[in-house]
Coordinates of C-alpha atoms and ligand atoms in Angstrom, one line a residue:
M1 CA 21.1 19.6 -8.8
N2 CA 21.4 17.5 -11.9
F3 CA 22.0 13.8 -12.3
N4 CA 25.5 14.4 -13.7
E5 CA 26.4 16.1 -10.4
V6 CA 25.8 12.9 -8.5
N7 CA 28.6 11.0 -10.1
L8 CA 26.7 8.7 -12.4
S9 CA 28.4 7.6 -15.6
N10 CA 27.3 8.3 -19.1
P11 CA 25.4 5.0 -20.0
I12 CA 23.2 5.6 -16.9
L13 CA 22.7 9.3 -17.6
R14 CA 21.7 8.5 -21.2
A15 CA 19.1 6.1 -20.0
L16 CA 17.7 8.6 -17.5
E17 CA 17.6 11.2 -20.2
E18 CA 15.5 8.9 -22.4
L19 CA 13.2 8.2 -19.4
K20 CA 12.8 12.0 -19.1
F21 CA 14.2 12.0 -15.6
E22 CA 15.5 15.6 -15.6
K23 CA 16.6 16.1 -12.1
P24 CA 17.1 13.7 -9.1
S25 CA 14.3 13.8 -6.5
V26 CA 15.2 14.9 -3.0
I27 CA 15.6 11.3 -1.8
Q28 CA 17.8 10.5 -4.8
E29 CA 19.9 13.5 -4.4
K30 CA 20.6 12.6 -0.7
T31 CA 20.9 8.8 -1.2
I32 CA 22.9 8.3 -4.3
P33 CA 26.2 9.9 -3.1
V34 CA 26.0 8.0 0.3
V35 CA 25.5 4.7 -1.4
L36 CA 28.3 5.4 -3.9
E37 CA 30.6 6.0 -0.9
G38 CA 29.7 2.5 0.3
K39 CA 27.8 3.3 3.4
D40 CA 24.7 1.6 4.8
V41 CA 21.5 3.5 4.5
L42 CA 18.3 3.7 6.4
G43 CA 16.0 5.5 3.9
C44 CA 12.6 6.8 4.6
A45 CA 10.7 8.9 2.2
Q46 CA 7.1 9.5 1.1
T47 CA 5.3 7.3 -1.4
G48 CA 6.1 8.1 -5.0
S49 CA 9.3 10.0 -4.1
G50 CA 11.6 7.9 -6.3
K51 CA 13.1 5.4 -3.9
T52 CA 13.6 2.7 -6.5
A53 CA 16.0 4.8 -8.5
A54 CA 17.6 6.1 -5.3
F55 CA 19.0 2.7 -4.5
S56 CA 19.2 1.2 -8.0
L57 CA 21.2 3.9 -9.7
P58 CA 24.2 3.7 -7.4
I59 CA 24.0 -0.1 -7.4
L60 CA 24.2 0.0 -11.2
E61 CA 27.1 2.5 -11.1
K62 CA 29.1 0.4 -8.6
L63 CA 28.4 -3.0 -10.3
S64 CA 29.1 -1.8 -13.8
K65 CA 32.7 -1.2 -12.9
E66 CA 33.6 -5.0 -13.1
K67 CA 32.2 -8.1 -14.7
S68 CA 31.2 -11.3 -12.9
K69 CA 28.7 -14.1 -13.1
N70 CA 27.6 -13.9 -9.5
I71 CA 24.7 -12.3 -7.7
R72 CA 26.3 -9.1 -6.4
A73 CA 23.2 -7.1 -5.5
L74 CA 20.1 -8.7 -3.9
I75 CA 16.9 -6.7 -3.6
L76 CA 14.1 -8.1 -1.5
T77 CA 10.5 -6.8 -1.8
P78 CA 7.3 -7.9 -0.2
T79 CA 5.1 -8.7 -3.2
R80 CA 5.6 -10.4 -6.5
E81 CA 4.2 -7.5 -8.5
L82 CA 6.6 -5.1 -6.9
A83 CA 9.5 -7.5 -7.7
V84 CA 8.5 -7.4 -11.3
Q85 CA 8.1 -3.7 -11.3
I86 CA 11.4 -3.0 -9.7
T87 CA 13.1 -5.3 -12.2
Q88 CA 11.5 -3.4 -15.0
S89 CA 12.7 -0.1 -13.6
I90 CA 16.2 -1.3 -13.1
E91 CA 16.3 -2.8 -16.6
S92 CA 15.3 0.6 -18.0
Y93 CA 18.0 2.4 -16.0
A94 CA 20.5 -0.3 -17.1
K95 CA 19.6 -0.2 -20.8
Y96 CA 23.1 0.8 -21.8
L97 CA 25.0 -1.4 -19.3
S98 CA 25.8 -5.0 -19.8
L99 CA 24.5 -6.1 -16.4
R100 CA 22.0 -8.9 -16.1
I101 CA 19.0 -8.5 -13.9
G102 CA 16.8 -11.4 -12.7
T103 CA 13.7 -11.8 -10.7
V104 CA 12.4 -14.7 -8.5
Y105 CA 9.0 -14.8 -6.9
G106 CA 6.4 -17.3 -6.0
G107 CA 3.2 -18.4 -7.6
I108 CA 4.8 -19.5 -10.9
D109 CA 6.9 -22.5 -11.9
Q110 CA 10.4 -22.1 -10.7
K111 CA 11.9 -23.7 -13.8
Y112 CA 12.4 -20.5 -15.8
Q113 CA 13.9 -18.8 -12.7
V114 CA 16.3 -21.7 -12.1
D115 CA 17.5 -21.6 -15.8
M116 CA 18.0 -17.8 -15.5
L117 CA 20.0 -18.3 -12.3
K118 CA 22.2 -20.9 -13.9
K119 CA 23.1 -18.5 -16.7
G120 CA 24.1 -16.0 -14.0
V121 CA 22.7 -12.6 -12.9
D122 CA 24.4 -9.6 -11.4
I123 CA 21.3 -8.2 -9.7
L124 CA 18.5 -10.3 -8.3
V125 CA 15.2 -8.9 -7.2
A126 CA 13.2 -11.4 -5.1
T127 CA 10.4 -12.0 -2.7
P128 CA 11.7 -13.7 0.4
G129 CA 9.5 -16.9 0.2
R130 CA 10.7 -18.1 -3.2
L131 CA 14.2 -17.1 -2.5
V132 CA 14.3 -19.2 0.6
D133 CA 12.7 -22.1 -1.4
L134 CA 15.4 -21.9 -4.0
W135 CA 18.1 -21.7 -1.4
D136 CA 16.6 -24.7 0.4
Q137 CA 17.0 -26.6 -2.8
E138 CA 20.5 -25.4 -3.2
L139 CA 19.7 -23.8 -6.5
I140 CA 21.0 -20.4 -5.6
S141 CA 24.2 -19.0 -4.1
L142 CA 24.3 -15.8 -2.2
C143 CA 27.9 -15.8 -1.0
K144 CA 29.0 -13.1 -3.4
V145 CA 26.4 -10.5 -2.6
E146 CA 28.0 -7.1 -2.0
M147 CA 24.8 -5.0 -1.7
F148 CA 21.6 -6.0 0.1
V149 CA 18.5 -4.0 -0.3
L150 CA 15.2 -4.3 1.6
D151 CA 12.5 -2.3 -0.1
E152 CA 9.2 -1.7 1.8
A153 CA 10.9 -3.3 4.8
D154 CA 8.0 -2.6 7.2
R155 CA 5.6 -4.4 4.9
M156 CA 7.9 -7.5 4.7
L157 CA 7.8 -7.7 8.5
D158 CA 4.0 -7.2 8.6
M159 CA 3.8 -10.1 6.2
G160 CA 5.7 -12.4 8.5
F161 CA 8.9 -12.4 6.4
L162 CA 11.2 -11.6 9.3
D163 CA 12.6 -15.1 9.8
S164 CA 13.1 -15.5 6.0
I165 CA 14.9 -12.3 5.9
K166 CA 17.2 -13.3 8.8
L167 CA 17.9 -16.6 7.1
I168 CA 18.7 -14.9 3.9
A169 CA 20.9 -12.3 5.6
K170 CA 22.9 -15.2 7.3
Q171 CA 23.8 -16.5 3.8
L172 CA 25.3 -13.2 2.7
P173 CA 28.9 -12.2 3.3
V174 CA 29.4 -10.3 6.5
K175 CA 31.1 -7.6 4.7
R176 CA 28.4 -6.1 2.5
Q177 CA 26.5 -2.9 2.1
N178 CA 22.9 -2.8 3.4
L179 CA 20.2 -0.4 2.3
L180 CA 16.8 -0.5 4.0
F181 CA 13.9 1.5 2.5
S182 CA 10.4 2.1 3.6
A183 CA 7.9 4.9 3.4
T184 CA 6.9 4.3 7.0
M185 CA 9.2 3.5 9.9
P186 CA 7.5 1.9 12.8
K187 CA 9.5 1.0 16.0
E188 CA 9.9 -2.6 15.0
I189 CA 11.6 -1.6 11.8
E190 CA 13.9 0.8 13.5
R191 CA 14.9 -2.0 15.9
F192 CA 15.4 -4.5 13.1
A193 CA 17.3 -1.9 11.0
M194 CA 19.7 -1.2 13.9
S195 CA 20.4 -4.9 14.3
M196 CA 21.2 -5.4 10.6
L197 CA 22.7 -2.1 9.4
K198 CA 26.2 -1.1 10.3
D199 CA 26.6 2.5 11.3
P200 CA 23.9 3.6 8.8
V201 CA 23.3 7.0 7.4
S202 CA 19.7 7.8 8.1
I203 CA 18.1 9.6 5.2
K204 CA 14.6 10.9 6.0
Q205 CA 12.5 13.1 3.8
A206 CA 9.5 14.7 5.5
R207 CA 7.7 13.2 8.4
V208 CA 7.0 9.6 7.8
T209 CA 3.4 10.0 8.7
D210 CA 2.9 12.7 6.0
T211 CA 0.7 11.9 3.1
V212 CA 1.8 13.6 -0.1
S213 CA 0.4 17.1 -0.2
T214 CA -0.6 16.8 -3.8
I215 CA -3.2 14.2 -3.0
S216 CA -6.6 15.6 -2.1
Q217 CA -8.3 13.4 0.5
S218 CA -12.0 13.3 1.3
V219 CA -14.5 11.0 3.0
Y220 CA -18.1 10.0 2.5
Y221 CA -19.9 8.8 5.6
I222 CA -22.1 6.1 4.1
D223 CA -23.9 3.0 5.1
E224 CA -22.4 -0.3 3.9
P225 CA -25.2 -1.2 1.4
N226 CA -25.0 2.1 -0.4
K227 CA -21.3 2.1 -1.0
L228 CA -21.5 0.2 -4.3
L229 CA -24.1 2.7 -5.6
L230 CA -21.8 5.6 -4.7
L231 CA -18.8 4.0 -6.2
V232 CA -20.4 3.5 -9.5
Q233 CA -21.7 7.0 -9.5
L234 CA -18.3 8.5 -8.8
I235 CA -16.4 6.2 -11.2
K236 CA -18.7 7.1 -14.0
A237 CA -18.3 10.8 -13.3
G238 CA -16.0 12.7 -15.6
D239 CA -12.9 13.2 -13.5
V240 CA -12.0 9.6 -12.8
K241 CA -9.6 8.7 -15.5
N242 CA -8.4 5.5 -13.8
A243 CA -8.7 4.3 -10.3
I244 CA -7.6 1.7 -7.8
V245 CA -10.4 0.6 -5.5
F246 CA -9.0 -0.9 -2.3
T247 CA -11.0 -3.3 -0.2
N248 CA -10.0 -5.1 3.0
T249 CA -10.8 -8.6 1.9
K250 CA -10.6 -10.8 -1.2
R251 CA -14.3 -11.4 -0.9
S252 CA -15.1 -7.7 -0.8
A253 CA -12.8 -7.2 -3.8
D254 CA -14.7 -9.8 -5.8
K255 CA -18.0 -8.3 -4.9
V256 CA -16.9 -4.8 -6.0
M257 CA -15.5 -6.1 -9.2
K258 CA -18.6 -7.9 -10.1
H259 CA -20.7 -4.9 -9.4
L260 CA -18.6 -2.5 -11.5
H261 CA -18.5 -5.0 -14.3
Q262 CA -22.3 -5.1 -14.3
A263 CA -22.2 -1.4 -14.5
A264 CA -20.2 -1.6 -17.7
V265 CA -16.9 -0.4 -16.1
R266 CA -13.7 -1.9 -17.5
V267 CA -12.5 -3.5 -14.4
R268 CA -10.3 -6.4 -13.0
A269 CA -9.4 -7.5 -9.5
I270 CA -6.2 -8.4 -8.0
H271 CA -5.8 -10.3 -4.7
G272 CA -4.1 -13.3 -3.0
D273 CA -6.6 -15.9 -4.3
K274 CA -6.0 -15.0 -8.0
A275 CA -3.4 -17.0 -9.9
Q276 CA -0.1 -15.2 -10.3
R277 CA -0.5 -14.9 -14.0
A278 CA -4.0 -13.3 -13.6
R279 CA -2.6 -10.9 -11.1
Q280 CA 0.2 -9.9 -13.4
D281 CA -2.1 -9.6 -16.4
A282 CA -4.6 -7.4 -14.5
L283 CA -1.8 -5.1 -13.4
L284 CA -0.4 -4.9 -16.9
Q285 CA -3.8 -4.1 -18.5
F286 CA -4.3 -1.5 -15.9
K287 CA -0.9 0.1 -16.4
N288 CA -1.5 0.1 -20.2
G289 CA -4.9 1.8 -19.8
K290 CA -6.9 -1.2 -21.1
I291 CA -9.0 -1.3 -18.0
K292 CA -10.2 1.7 -16.0
V293 CA -10.4 0.3 -12.6
L294 CA -8.3 -2.1 -10.6
V295 CA -10.0 -3.5 -7.5
A296 CA -7.4 -4.6 -5.1
T297 CA -6.6 -5.8 -1.6
D298 CA -3.5 -4.6 0.2
V299 CA -1.4 -6.8 -2.1
A300 CA -1.3 -3.9 -4.4
A301 CA -0.9 -1.2 -1.8
R302 CA 2.8 -1.2 -1.7
G303 CA 5.2 0.2 -4.2
I304 CA 3.0 -0.3 -7.2
D305 CA 3.6 2.5 -9.6
V306 CA 0.9 3.4 -12.2
A307 CA 1.8 6.5 -14.1
K308 CA -0.9 9.3 -13.8
L309 CA -3.3 7.4 -11.6
S310 CA -6.0 9.8 -11.0
H311 CA -8.0 8.2 -8.1
V312 CA -7.6 5.9 -5.2
F313 CA -10.8 4.8 -3.5
N314 CA -10.8 3.2 -0.1
F315 CA -14.0 1.2 -0.5
D316 CA -13.2 -0.2 2.9
I317 CA -11.2 1.9 5.4
P318 CA -7.9 0.1 6.1
E319 CA -7.4 -1.1 9.6
S320 CA -3.9 0.3 9.8
P321 CA -3.0 4.0 9.3
D322 CA 0.2 3.0 7.6
N323 CA -1.7 1.0 5.1
Y324 CA -3.8 4.1 4.4
I325 CA -0.7 6.1 3.6
H326 CA 0.5 3.4 1.2
R327 CA -2.8 2.9 -0.5
I328 CA -3.4 6.5 -1.3
G329 CA 0.3 6.8 -2.2
R330 CA -0.5 4.9 -5.4
T331 CA -1.6 8.3 -6.7
G332 CA 0.1 11.7 -6.5
R333 CA 3.4 10.1 -7.5
A334 CA 6.5 12.0 -8.7
G335 CA 4.9 15.3 -7.9
E336 CA 1.6 14.6 -9.8
T337 CA -1.8 15.5 -8.3
G338 CA -4.2 12.8 -7.2
T339 CA -7.4 12.2 -5.4
A340 CA -8.1 9.8 -2.6
I341 CA -11.8 9.1 -1.7
N342 CA -12.7 7.2 1.4
F343 CA -16.0 5.4 2.1
C344 CA -16.6 5.3 5.8
N345 CA -19.4 3.2 7.3
I346 CA -20.4 3.4 11.0
D347 CA -18.0 0.5 12.0
D348 CA -15.1 2.3 10.4
V349 CA -15.4 5.6 12.1
D350 CA -12.8 4.8 14.8
N351 CA -10.3 3.6 12.2
L352 CA -10.8 6.7 10.1
K353 CA -10.3 9.0 13.1
A354 CA -7.1 7.0 13.9
I355 CA -5.9 7.6 10.4
E356 CA -6.7 11.3 10.6
R357 CA -4.7 11.6 13.8
H358 CA -1.8 9.6 12.3
I359 CA -1.5 11.7 9.2
R360 CA -2.4 14.9 11.2
K361 CA -4.9 15.9 8.6
R362 CA -8.7 16.2 8.6
M363 CA -10.3 14.9 5.5
T364 CA -12.9 16.9 3.6
V365 CA -16.3 15.5 4.3
V366 CA -18.5 15.2 1.3
E367 CA -22.2 14.4 1.2
S368 CA -23.6 12.0 -1.2
E369 CA -27.2 11.4 -2.1
W370 CA -27.0 8.5 0.3
P371 CA -26.3 10.1 3.7
M372 CA -25.5 7.8 6.5
K373 CA -28.5 6.7 8.5
I374 CA -27.1 7.9 11.8
L375 CA -26.7 11.4 10.3
E376 CA -30.3 11.5 9.0
K377 CA -31.6 10.4 12.3
K378 CA -29.4 13.1 13.9
E379 CA -31.6 15.7 12.2
K380 CA -34.6 14.5 14.1
P381 CA -33.2 13.5 17.5
Q382 CA -35.4 11.2 19.3
G383 CA -35.7 10.9 23.1
R384 CA -34.6 13.1 25.9
R385 CA -31.2 11.5 26.4
G386 CA -30.4 11.5 22.7
S387 CA -31.1 15.2 22.2
G388 CA -29.4 16.1 25.4
Q389 CA -26.2 14.4 24.2
A390 CA -26.4 16.1 20.9
G391 CA -27.2 19.4 22.4
R392 CA -24.2 19.3 24.7
N393 CA -21.4 18.6 22.2
G394 CA -23.0 18.8 18.8
K395 CA -22.2 15.1 18.2
S396 CA -24.3 12.2 17.4
A397 CA -26.8 11.2 20.1
E398 CA -27.0 7.7 18.7
W399 CA -23.4 6.9 18.8
G400 CA -23.3 3.3 19.4
K401 CA -26.3 1.1 19.8
T402 CA -28.9 2.7 22.0
T403 CA -29.7 5.9 23.7
D404 CA -30.1 4.0 26.9
A405 CA -26.5 2.9 27.1
P406 CA -25.0 2.9 30.6
R407 CA -23.2 6.0 31.7
R408 CA -19.6 4.5 31.3
D409 CA -20.4 3.6 27.7
R410 CA -21.5 7.1 27.0
A411 CA -18.2 8.4 28.4
A412 CA -16.3 6.0 26.3
R413 CA -18.2 7.0 23.2
K414 CA -17.4 10.6 23.9
E415 CA -13.7 9.8 23.8
K416 CA -14.1 8.2 20.5
D417 CA -14.2 11.5 18.8
P418 CA -17.4 10.8 16.7
I419 CA -18.3 12.3 13.4
D420 CA -18.4 16.0 13.3
I421 CA -22.0 16.4 12.1
T422 CA -21.7 20.2 11.7
K423 CA -18.9 19.7 9.2
V424 CA -20.8 17.1 7.3
K425 CA -23.7 19.5 6.9
D426 CA -21.5 22.4 5.9
V427 CA -20.2 20.7 2.8
T428 CA -22.4 20.6 -0.3
P429 CA -20.9 19.0 -3.5
S430 CA -19.9 21.7 -6.0
G431 CA -23.0 23.9 -5.6
K432 CA -25.4 21.3 -6.7
P433 CA -28.4 20.7 -4.5
V434 CA -28.1 17.4 -2.7
V435 CA -31.0 15.1 -3.5
K436 CA -31.7 13.4 -0.2
K437 CA -33.2 10.0 -0.4
K438 CA -35.0 8.4 2.4
Y439 CA -32.8 5.8 4.1
T440 CA -33.8 2.3 3.4
P441 CA -32.7 0.1 6.2
F442 CA -30.3 -2.7 5.3
K443 CA -31.0 -6.2 6.3
P444 CA -27.7 -7.7 7.0
S445 CA -27.1 -11.3 5.9
S446 CA -25.6 -13.8 8.2
K447 CA -22.2 -12.5 7.2
S448 CA -20.8 -9.4 8.8
E449 CA -22.2 -6.1 7.5
S450 CA -18.9 -4.8 6.5
G451 CA -18.6 -7.6 4.0
K452 CA -15.6 -9.0 5.8
D453 CA -14.8 -12.5 4.9
K454 CA -14.3 -14.6 7.8
T455 CA -13.7 -17.7 5.7
D456 CA -10.7 -16.6 3.8
S457 CA -8.1 -18.8 5.3
R458 CA -5.7 -19.5 2.6
R459 CA -2.2 -18.5 3.2
D460 CA 0.5 -18.0 0.7
K461 CA 2.8 -20.8 1.7
K462 CA 5.0 -20.3 -1.3
D463 CA 5.8 -16.8 -0.2
G464 CA 6.3 -17.9 3.3
R465 CA 3.6 -15.8 4.8
R466 CA 2.7 -16.8 8.3
D467 CA -0.2 -16.5 10.6
F468 CA -1.2 -12.9 11.1
K469 CA -1.7 -13.7 14.8
K470 CA 2.0 -13.6 15.2
D471 CA 2.1 -10.2 13.5
S472 CA 2.3 -7.6 16.2
S473 CA 1.2 -4.7 14.1
Y474 CA -2.0 -6.6 13.2
G475 CA -2.4 -8.2 16.6
K476 CA -2.7 -4.8 18.2
K477 CA -5.7 -3.7 16.2
K478 CA -9.0 -3.3 18.0
K479 CA -11.0 -4.9 15.3
A480 CA -10.9 -8.6 15.0
V481 CA -8.2 -9.9 12.9
T482 CA -8.9 -13.5 12.6
G483 CA -5.3 -14.5 12.3
K484 CA -5.8 -15.4 8.7
A485 CA -4.5 -13.8 5.5
K486 CA -7.4 -11.8 4.2
Y487 CA -5.8 -10.5 1.1
Ligands
ADP1 P1 8.7 5.2 -4.3 O1 9.4 3.8 -4.3 O2 9.4 6.2 -3.6 O3 7.2 5.1 -3.9 P2 9.1 5.0 -7.2 O4 10.6 4.7 -7.1 O5 8.2 3.9 -7.6 O6 8.6 5.7 -5.8 O7 8.9 6.2 -8.2 C1 7.7 6.9 -8.4 C2 7.6 7.4 -9.9 O8 8.5 8.5 -10.1 C3 8.0 6.3 -10.9 O9 7.1 6.4 -11.9 C4 9.4 6.8 -11.4 O10 9.6 6.4 -12.7 C5 9.3 8.3 -11.3 N1 10.6 8.9 -11.0 C6 11.5 8.5 -10.1 N2 12.6 9.3 -10.1 C7 12.3 10.3 -11.0 C8 13.0 11.5 -11.5 N3 14.2 11.8 -11.0 N4 12.4 12.2 -12.4 C9 11.2 11.9 -12.9 N5 10.5 10.9 -12.5 C10 11.0 10.0 -11.6
MG2 MG1 8.9 1.9 -3.9

C-alpha cells in the first residue's frame, strides 16, 4: 500500500515524499483510515513502528479542511523531550499546510508559551503538568478540542499523571475523537482506555511484549565495580557508532557520564535533575551526532527517536520489563537493526529473568574479561553442600549468601531460575581467547552496591509527578522503590 491509497491530500503526500517515507508502516496503514472515519482508536504497536505519523497524519488531514484559531487537536505526552520531538515531526508533515502547531511543557518559563497560545494554535502538544498549570491560570481554553491523543499512555499513568489527564479530559467537549497509543498495554491502561474511549477500534500490531526482532540482545553477567571498565571497553570498540546508556538513577547516570568523559568519550547526561535547557541541548547534540554517548535515566526511555542509533546499553537492569522494552526500543527503529547490551550484576538477576520471561526471549550471554565473581567461584565449588547443589541442577551453589542457608531458602533460590552457568561458559566472544582476570573483591561504600541513590528525592512538581508510592506498577516491584522520583 502507498500513502496516496490512504486518502491523504497532496500537501501531506508531498511532505512525506521529501521525508523519504515511501510506504506507510503497518500501524499507519491500519490506523490512518480509521481515524479519518472519525472513530476512537486504541493503538498498540512496537517501539519505532511509526505511531507518531499514524495519529498525526489523519489529524492534519482532518484539520486542514477548515481554518480556525482554536486548539482543535490536543496531544498529551509523558515527557518534555517527547513533546518537542512530536511537535517537530508534525511540523515536518505539515510543511505544506497552513496549520499552527504549538508545544507546552514544564521546566521553562511559560511566557513564550502563553504568547504562542494567545496567537492561536490548531494543534497543541503538551505534557500534562504544564497544561494543567496553564489551565489553572485560565490561560488556555480547551473547549474546541475535536481530537484528543494520549501518546505513551501507560507511561503517563506510571508517572502519576492520571488525575491531571482526567482533569484535562473534563475540560474537553464530550463529543470528540480519542486516540490512545502505547507500545505496552498493561491492565490499568486497558481499564482506563475503556473508561475514556467510545467504542474504540483496537489496533494491535504484534504481541505487545515483543521486542523488535531486528534488535540483538545480549547480557554480560558482571560485578558492579567492573561495569564501568566493561562499558568503556565496549564503547571504544569499533561497532558502537552512538549509544544511549540507561541507568536506574540520576546518581548512577552522573557517575557513568563522568567516567566516560574521563575516558575521552564525547558524552552528556540527561535526567530529571538537569535543567530543561541542558536536557534539550544534550538531546539535540546527540541527535546531531556531536556527542557519541547519551547517558540517561528513564526520562529518555519513551518515544525518543534518534535516527540510526546503533546501541542501547542497560548499565543498570530496569526494574520493570516494560521499561526494558522501551529502553531498547530506542534502537532498531523503522526496520533498522540495533544492538542492546545488558549489564547484569548479582542483584539484578531476578529482574533480568523477569524481563526474559516477559519478552519470551533468552538473551545471548557474553563473557567479558571481568567474569562475575559467583561464576568464577562456581568453577571451584567449595564445601559439600555447595558442590551438591551445583551437581544436581548445574546451577550456582552459591546462589544467595551462604552455602549454609536454611532448606526453605534453598528451595526458594531454586525457584528463582538462577544464571545458566553452562550457557555462560559456552559463549566465547568472536573466537578471541578470553583473558581471565582474577576477581578483586569490591569493598562497598556505605551506599548500596548497585549505586542506587537513596537520596534523590526531588520530584518534578511542575510536571505534576506524584509520589511513586501511589504508583501501582512501581509499588508491586520486589526491589525497594523508595517512593521517590529517581530519574
Ligand atoms: P513509535 O512512536 O512507534 O515508537 P515513531 O513514530 O517515533 O515510532 O517513528 C519511528 C521512526 O520511523 C521515526 O524516525 C520516523 O521518522 C520513522 N518513520 C515513521 N513512519 C515512517 C514511514 N512510513 N517510512 C519511513 N520512516 C518512517
Ligand atoms: Mg512514539
